Short mmCIF file of C-alpha atoms and ligand atoms in Angstrom, two decimals:
data_model
loop_
_atom_site.label_atom_id
_atom_site.label_comp_id
_atom_site.label_asym_id
_atom_site.label_seq_id
_atom_site.Cartn_x
_atom_site.Cartn_y
_atom_site.Cartn_z
CA MET A 13 172.63 6.68 -92.49
CA ARG A 14 170.60 7.34 -89.36
CA GLU A 15 172.66 4.74 -87.46
CA LEU A 16 175.84 6.49 -88.52
CA TYR A 17 174.39 9.87 -87.42
CA ARG A 18 173.59 8.34 -83.97
CA LEU A 19 177.18 7.05 -83.62
CA LEU A 20 178.53 10.52 -84.32
CA ALA A 21 175.98 12.30 -82.13
CA ASP A 22 178.32 12.72 -79.13
CA GLY A 23 180.42 15.24 -81.10
CA HIS A 24 183.67 13.30 -80.51
CA PHE A 25 186.01 11.97 -83.19
CA HIS A 26 185.28 8.46 -84.51
CA SER A 27 187.66 6.70 -86.87
CA GLY A 28 186.40 5.18 -90.13
CA SER A 29 187.47 1.71 -89.06
CA GLU A 30 185.71 1.96 -85.66
CA LEU A 31 182.47 3.16 -87.37
CA GLY A 32 182.84 0.50 -90.04
CA GLN A 33 183.26 -2.22 -87.43
CA THR A 34 180.19 -1.12 -85.45
CA LEU A 35 178.01 -0.96 -88.58
CA GLY A 36 179.53 -4.04 -90.23
CA VAL A 37 180.68 -2.22 -93.38
CA SER A 38 184.01 -1.17 -94.89
CA ARG A 39 185.83 2.11 -94.25
CA ALA A 40 185.15 3.10 -97.86
CA ALA A 41 181.40 2.57 -97.31
CA ILE A 42 181.60 4.83 -94.21
CA TRP A 43 183.40 7.48 -96.25
CA LYS A 44 180.57 7.38 -98.87
CA LYS A 45 177.89 7.71 -96.21
CA ILE A 46 179.74 10.63 -94.62
CA LYS A 47 179.90 12.36 -98.05
CA LYS A 48 176.13 11.87 -98.44
CA LEU A 49 175.42 13.34 -95.02
CA GLN A 50 177.69 16.31 -95.87
CA GLU A 51 175.79 16.80 -99.15
CA GLN A 52 172.57 16.95 -97.13
CA GLY A 53 174.10 19.89 -95.25
CA VAL A 54 175.18 18.02 -92.06
CA ALA A 55 178.37 19.67 -90.83
CA ILE A 56 180.96 16.86 -90.33
CA GLN A 57 184.65 17.45 -90.34
CA SER A 58 187.17 14.76 -91.21
CA VAL A 59 190.76 14.93 -89.92
CA THR A 60 193.41 12.51 -91.10
CA GLY A 61 194.48 10.16 -88.31
CA LYS A 62 191.50 11.14 -86.11
CA GLY A 63 188.41 10.34 -88.14
CA TYR A 64 185.06 12.09 -88.40
CA GLN A 65 183.34 14.49 -86.01
CA LEU A 66 180.00 16.33 -86.05
CA SER A 67 180.75 20.06 -85.61
CA GLU A 68 177.86 20.21 -83.05
CA PRO A 69 176.85 17.28 -80.79
CA VAL A 70 173.23 16.23 -81.40
CA THR A 71 170.67 15.65 -78.65
CA PHE A 72 168.01 13.20 -79.74
CA ILE A 73 164.37 13.33 -78.66
CA ASP A 74 164.15 11.68 -75.29
CA GLU A 75 160.82 9.84 -75.05
CA GLN A 76 161.15 9.11 -71.32
CA ARG A 77 161.86 12.72 -70.43
CA ILE A 78 158.98 14.00 -72.57
CA LYS A 79 156.55 11.53 -71.00
CA LEU A 80 157.71 12.50 -67.53
CA GLU A 81 157.40 16.24 -68.17
CA LEU A 82 154.07 16.04 -69.99
CA PRO A 83 151.99 13.81 -67.69
CA ALA A 84 148.67 15.22 -68.97
CA TYR A 85 149.06 13.41 -72.33
CA ARG A 86 148.03 9.78 -72.04
CA ASN A 87 149.31 8.68 -75.41
CA ILE A 88 152.71 10.01 -76.46
CA PHE A 89 154.52 8.35 -79.37
CA VAL A 90 158.05 9.21 -80.50
CA PHE A 91 159.23 7.81 -83.89
CA ASP A 92 162.67 7.78 -85.39
CA GLN A 93 161.10 8.12 -88.85
CA LEU A 94 157.53 8.65 -90.07
CA ASP A 95 155.79 9.60 -93.28
CA SER A 96 154.07 12.49 -91.43
CA THR A 97 153.11 13.07 -87.83
CA ASN A 98 149.69 14.33 -88.97
CA LEU A 99 149.11 11.07 -90.83
CA GLU A 100 150.17 9.04 -87.78
CA VAL A 101 147.72 10.92 -85.53
CA ARG A 102 144.96 10.10 -88.04
CA ARG A 103 145.93 6.42 -87.95
CA GLN A 104 145.90 6.39 -84.12
CA LEU A 105 142.48 8.11 -84.02
CA LYS A 106 141.10 5.55 -86.47
CA THR A 107 142.11 2.74 -84.10
CA GLY A 108 140.19 4.45 -81.33
CA ILE A 109 143.16 5.94 -79.50
CA ASN A 110 142.66 9.64 -78.77
CA ASP A 111 144.40 12.34 -76.80
CA VAL A 112 147.47 11.62 -78.91
CA LEU A 113 150.78 13.42 -79.24
CA VAL A 114 153.07 12.20 -82.02
CA ILE A 115 156.66 13.35 -82.48
CA ALA A 116 159.16 12.28 -85.17
CA GLU A 117 162.94 12.73 -85.67
CA GLU A 118 162.35 12.72 -89.43
CA GLN A 119 159.41 12.86 -91.85
CA THR A 120 159.65 11.39 -95.33
CA GLU A 121 156.34 12.96 -96.50
CA GLY A 122 156.14 16.06 -94.34
CA ARG A 123 153.07 18.02 -95.39
CA GLY A 124 152.67 21.77 -95.68
CA ARG A 125 149.64 23.92 -96.40
CA ARG A 126 148.15 24.05 -99.91
CA GLY A 127 149.55 20.60 -100.77
CA ARG A 128 153.13 21.72 -100.36
CA GLN A 129 155.88 19.58 -98.92
CA TRP A 130 157.47 20.35 -95.55
CA GLU A 131 161.12 19.41 -95.59
CA SER A 132 161.89 17.43 -92.46
CA PRO A 133 165.54 16.35 -92.15
CA TYR A 134 166.66 13.92 -89.45
CA ALA A 135 167.32 14.95 -85.81
CA THR A 136 167.26 18.63 -86.64
CA ASN A 137 163.89 20.24 -86.04
CA ILE A 138 160.55 19.74 -84.29
CA TYR A 139 157.82 17.83 -86.13
CA LEU A 140 154.82 17.07 -83.92
CA SER A 141 151.07 16.67 -84.12
CA VAL A 142 148.28 16.43 -81.54
CA SER A 143 144.66 15.41 -81.72
CA TRP A 144 141.95 17.77 -80.41
CA PRO A 145 138.32 16.67 -80.05
CA VAL A 146 135.77 19.10 -81.49
CA THR A 147 132.73 18.82 -79.27
CA GLN A 148 131.07 22.22 -79.80
CA GLY A 149 130.63 22.23 -83.57
CA MET A 150 132.41 24.38 -86.16
CA ALA A 151 132.33 27.47 -83.89
CA GLN A 152 135.03 25.80 -81.73
CA LEU A 153 137.40 25.96 -84.74
CA GLU A 154 137.02 29.69 -85.43
CA GLY A 155 140.44 31.33 -85.28
CA LEU A 156 142.05 28.05 -84.21
CA SER A 157 144.99 28.28 -86.57
CA LEU A 158 145.71 31.77 -85.30
CA SER A 159 145.61 30.69 -81.66
CA VAL A 160 147.94 27.78 -82.39
CA GLY A 161 150.33 30.34 -83.90
CA LEU A 162 150.29 32.13 -80.56
CA ALA A 163 151.33 28.91 -78.78
CA VAL A 164 154.37 28.71 -81.12
CA TYR A 165 155.09 32.40 -80.59
CA ARG A 166 155.03 32.00 -76.78
CA THR A 167 157.42 29.00 -77.08
CA LEU A 168 160.04 30.78 -79.18
CA GLN A 169 159.77 34.25 -77.72
CA PRO A 170 162.05 33.64 -74.64
CA TYR A 171 164.89 32.61 -76.96
CA LEU A 172 164.79 35.66 -79.25
CA GLU A 173 165.37 39.32 -78.58
CA SER A 174 163.42 40.78 -81.47
CA ASN A 175 161.76 40.34 -84.88
CA LEU A 176 159.72 37.23 -83.95
CA GLY A 177 156.08 37.57 -85.00
CA LEU A 178 153.10 36.06 -86.77
CA LYS A 179 151.80 36.53 -90.34
CA TRP A 180 148.15 35.95 -90.90
CA PRO A 181 146.80 33.34 -90.76
CA ASN A 182 149.45 31.18 -89.09
CA ASP A 183 153.02 31.62 -90.32
CA VAL A 184 155.62 32.21 -87.63
CA LEU A 185 158.34 34.52 -88.88
CA ILE A 186 161.58 36.03 -87.72
CA GLY A 187 161.78 39.26 -89.72
CA HIS A 188 160.65 38.18 -93.19
CA LYS A 189 161.83 34.59 -92.86
CA LYS A 190 159.66 31.63 -91.91
CA VAL A 191 160.70 29.65 -88.82
CA ALA A 192 157.59 27.53 -88.21
CA GLY A 193 154.44 26.33 -89.95
CA ILE A 194 151.08 24.95 -88.82
CA LEU A 195 148.86 22.48 -90.63
CA ILE A 196 145.37 21.78 -89.21
CA GLU A 197 143.32 18.98 -90.71
CA LEU A 198 139.91 17.58 -89.74
CA LEU A 199 139.00 13.96 -89.22
CA GLY A 200 135.54 12.51 -88.81
CA ASP A 201 132.02 13.72 -89.53
CA PRO A 202 131.47 17.43 -88.91
CA ALA A 203 127.79 16.67 -88.34
CA ASP A 204 128.70 14.25 -85.59
CA SER A 205 131.88 13.89 -83.47
CA PHE A 206 135.18 14.79 -85.06
CA PHE A 207 138.78 15.77 -84.37
CA ALA A 208 141.19 18.44 -85.41
CA VAL A 209 144.70 17.17 -86.10
CA ILE A 210 147.10 19.99 -85.30
CA GLY A 211 150.57 19.66 -86.85
CA ILE A 212 153.44 21.97 -86.05
CA GLY A 213 156.89 22.13 -87.65
CA ILE A 214 159.57 24.39 -86.17
CA ASN A 215 163.03 24.89 -87.67
CA ILE A 216 165.33 24.51 -84.69
CA ASN A 217 168.86 23.41 -85.56
CA LEU A 218 168.75 23.72 -89.38
CA GLN A 219 172.00 25.09 -90.83
CA ALA A 220 172.26 27.60 -93.69
CA ASN A 221 172.73 25.12 -96.54
CA GLN A 222 170.33 22.43 -95.40
CA LEU A 223 167.07 23.32 -97.17
CA LYS A 224 166.33 23.91 -100.81
CA VAL A 225 163.15 25.92 -100.47
CA ASP A 226 162.23 28.94 -102.63
CA SER A 227 160.73 31.18 -99.97
CA PRO A 228 162.91 32.70 -97.25
CA TRP A 229 163.31 30.60 -94.12
CA THR A 230 165.40 30.56 -90.97
CA SER A 231 165.94 28.48 -87.81
CA LEU A 232 166.32 29.18 -84.12
CA ALA A 233 169.98 28.12 -84.27
CA LEU A 234 170.71 30.43 -87.22
CA GLU A 235 169.07 33.34 -85.43
CA THR A 236 170.78 32.79 -82.05
CA GLY A 237 174.07 31.25 -83.18
CA LYS A 238 173.52 28.21 -80.96
CA CYS A 239 172.01 24.74 -81.38
CA LYS A 240 169.13 24.07 -79.01
CA ASP A 241 167.94 21.05 -76.99
CA ARG A 242 164.73 20.15 -78.82
CA ASN A 243 163.39 18.27 -75.74
CA GLU A 244 163.12 21.44 -73.73
CA LEU A 245 161.37 23.20 -76.63
CA ILE A 246 158.92 20.31 -77.23
CA VAL A 247 157.86 20.31 -73.55
CA SER A 248 157.39 24.06 -73.62
CA LEU A 249 155.49 23.98 -76.95
CA VAL A 250 153.08 21.24 -75.87
CA SER A 251 152.43 23.01 -72.55
CA HIS A 252 151.64 26.30 -74.30
CA LEU A 253 149.50 24.48 -76.84
CA ARG A 254 147.44 22.77 -74.11
CA GLU A 255 146.86 26.12 -72.40
CA ILE A 256 145.82 27.78 -75.66
CA LEU A 257 143.47 24.92 -76.63
CA LYS A 258 141.84 25.08 -73.22
CA GLN A 259 141.23 28.82 -73.69
CA GLN A 260 140.04 28.26 -77.29
CA SER A 261 137.37 25.79 -76.02
CA ALA A 262 136.29 27.88 -73.05
CA GLU A 263 136.38 31.42 -74.43
CA GLY A 264 137.19 31.21 -78.15
CA PHE A 265 139.80 33.01 -80.25
CA VAL A 266 138.21 36.33 -79.43
CA SER A 267 139.81 36.20 -75.96
CA MET A 268 143.28 36.03 -77.59
CA ARG A 269 142.58 38.48 -80.42
CA LYS A 270 144.32 41.50 -78.86
CA GLU A 271 147.46 39.49 -77.99
CA TRP A 272 147.48 38.12 -81.53
CA GLU A 273 147.25 41.60 -83.14
CA GLN A 274 150.11 42.82 -80.95
CA VAL A 275 152.45 40.24 -82.40
CA HIS A 276 151.17 40.46 -85.98
CA LEU A 277 154.16 41.63 -87.98
CA TRP A 278 152.02 43.09 -90.73
CA GLN A 279 149.58 45.00 -88.55
CA ASN A 280 148.81 48.41 -90.20
CA LYS A 281 150.87 47.50 -93.28
CA MET A 282 149.80 47.77 -96.93
CA VAL A 283 149.45 44.27 -98.31
CA SER A 284 148.11 42.40 -101.27
CA LEU A 285 145.94 39.40 -100.70
CA SER A 286 146.01 36.85 -103.55
CA PHE A 287 143.23 34.49 -104.58
CA THR A 288 143.33 32.02 -107.46
CA GLU A 289 142.20 34.53 -110.01
CA HIS A 290 142.48 37.97 -108.50
CA GLU A 291 144.08 39.98 -105.73
CA VAL A 292 143.01 42.61 -103.27
CA VAL A 293 145.20 45.43 -102.05
CA GLY A 294 144.53 47.05 -98.68
CA LYS A 295 145.79 48.06 -95.29
CA VAL A 296 145.73 45.52 -92.44
CA LEU A 297 143.41 46.73 -89.71
CA GLY A 298 143.54 43.58 -87.63
CA VAL A 299 141.71 40.31 -87.21
CA SER A 300 138.03 39.70 -86.50
CA PRO A 301 136.72 37.69 -83.50
CA LYS A 302 136.54 34.71 -85.90
CA GLY A 303 140.17 35.10 -87.01
CA GLU A 304 139.41 36.66 -90.39
CA LEU A 305 141.78 39.27 -91.79
CA GLU A 306 140.34 42.76 -91.61
CA LEU A 307 141.54 44.92 -94.52
CA LEU A 308 140.85 48.55 -95.38
CA VAL A 309 140.22 48.40 -99.10
CA GLY A 310 139.73 51.91 -100.49
CA ASP A 311 137.64 53.40 -97.71
CA GLU A 312 135.76 50.23 -96.90
CA GLN A 313 136.59 47.54 -94.29
CA LYS A 314 136.44 44.01 -95.71
CA ASN A 315 137.00 40.72 -93.91
CA PHE A 316 138.70 37.71 -95.48
CA ALA A 317 138.65 34.11 -94.28
CA GLY A 318 141.61 31.68 -94.50
CA GLY A 319 142.15 28.92 -97.03
CA GLU A 320 143.33 29.81 -100.49
CA LEU A 321 144.61 33.22 -99.59
CA THR A 322 148.17 34.39 -99.86
CA LEU A 323 149.43 37.56 -98.37
CA ARG A 324 152.28 39.55 -99.78
CA LEU A 325 154.06 42.52 -98.41
CA GLN A 326 153.65 45.30 -100.96
CA ASP A 327 155.93 47.95 -99.42
CA ASP A 328 157.32 48.92 -96.06
CA SER A 329 154.78 51.58 -95.22
C1 LIG B 22 152.97 25.16 -93.63
O1 LIG B 22 152.95 24.88 -94.82
O2 LIG B 22 153.31 26.27 -93.22
C2 LIG B 22 152.59 24.08 -92.63
C3 LIG B 22 153.71 23.17 -92.32
C4 LIG B 22 153.36 22.15 -91.22
C5 LIG B 22 154.46 21.16 -90.99
C6 LIG B 22 154.17 20.23 -89.85
S1 LIG B 22 155.54 19.25 -89.39
C7 LIG B 22 154.54 18.28 -88.32
C8 LIG B 22 153.23 18.08 -89.06
N1 LIG B 22 153.32 16.91 -89.93
C9 LIG B 22 153.23 17.27 -91.21
O3 LIG B 22 153.29 16.44 -92.16
N2 LIG B 22 153.07 18.58 -91.33
C10 LIG B 22 153.02 19.22 -90.04
#
């Protein structure tokens, strides 16, 4: 299927017999594969006498270009398919390779927060992970997931006129719809030397019928009406991420706190914060120097740390 996708990537018409010959299968087999791709939401038109055409040409991730434009990373790996980029960074770290950036065209076991799955269709979005050495103890991690959210915000902001923002702790939203997610995992012994594995997924060229996810989501292409070159976005994302991580090590999240609050979509809103067995209702005052959510509950300020919390908009006040 991925080979067929690559043959169609140029956006030109290709006849069933030409595709069949290249892949060594019958025209009927090509027709079946095309149907499957269409069922997965890939927009392909078929015209009698001309063949099949992708409605938008696809630009694949260009490993050479990324390596050239990101010289600071010593170990960049681009995969056509992976279980998960976070898992691959862990494997690389275990073999002693660090300072790793892993990118994939597709993930078969994309992981989201709280054990959820992150849908990761082929040649459509950004799925990448980096390793980050933690050399100053747990304090270095305070507010990290919020600062990584800022790196994603800075990457997407030039493409969008309005409505882009963050939702505590680290969802990236356009309006009320999720466009990107961040998963940070730790590897090693916290009492000794260890690493944070920072995974980022951004919906770039996803089309309206391509995901079957319950919560509202969107993509950069859906919001702007145009497919985007993911290479340009990857280079920009990794550059912003490096800058943010440098600042996080040197000055901590506190130095980015004001910028974060300015782009927090639910700042000053009434919200409910859900835990496993109870929920708290309050008004968002901001975030603490450690990245905790500051809520006004009744007439008392309370701070909440990340983890098992869920945040729901209660009204539009
Ligand atoms: C979330 O649930 O909001 C977090 C989603 C994180 C998805 C990214 S995609 C790249 C990296 N590899 C994974 O398996 N997950 C993260």
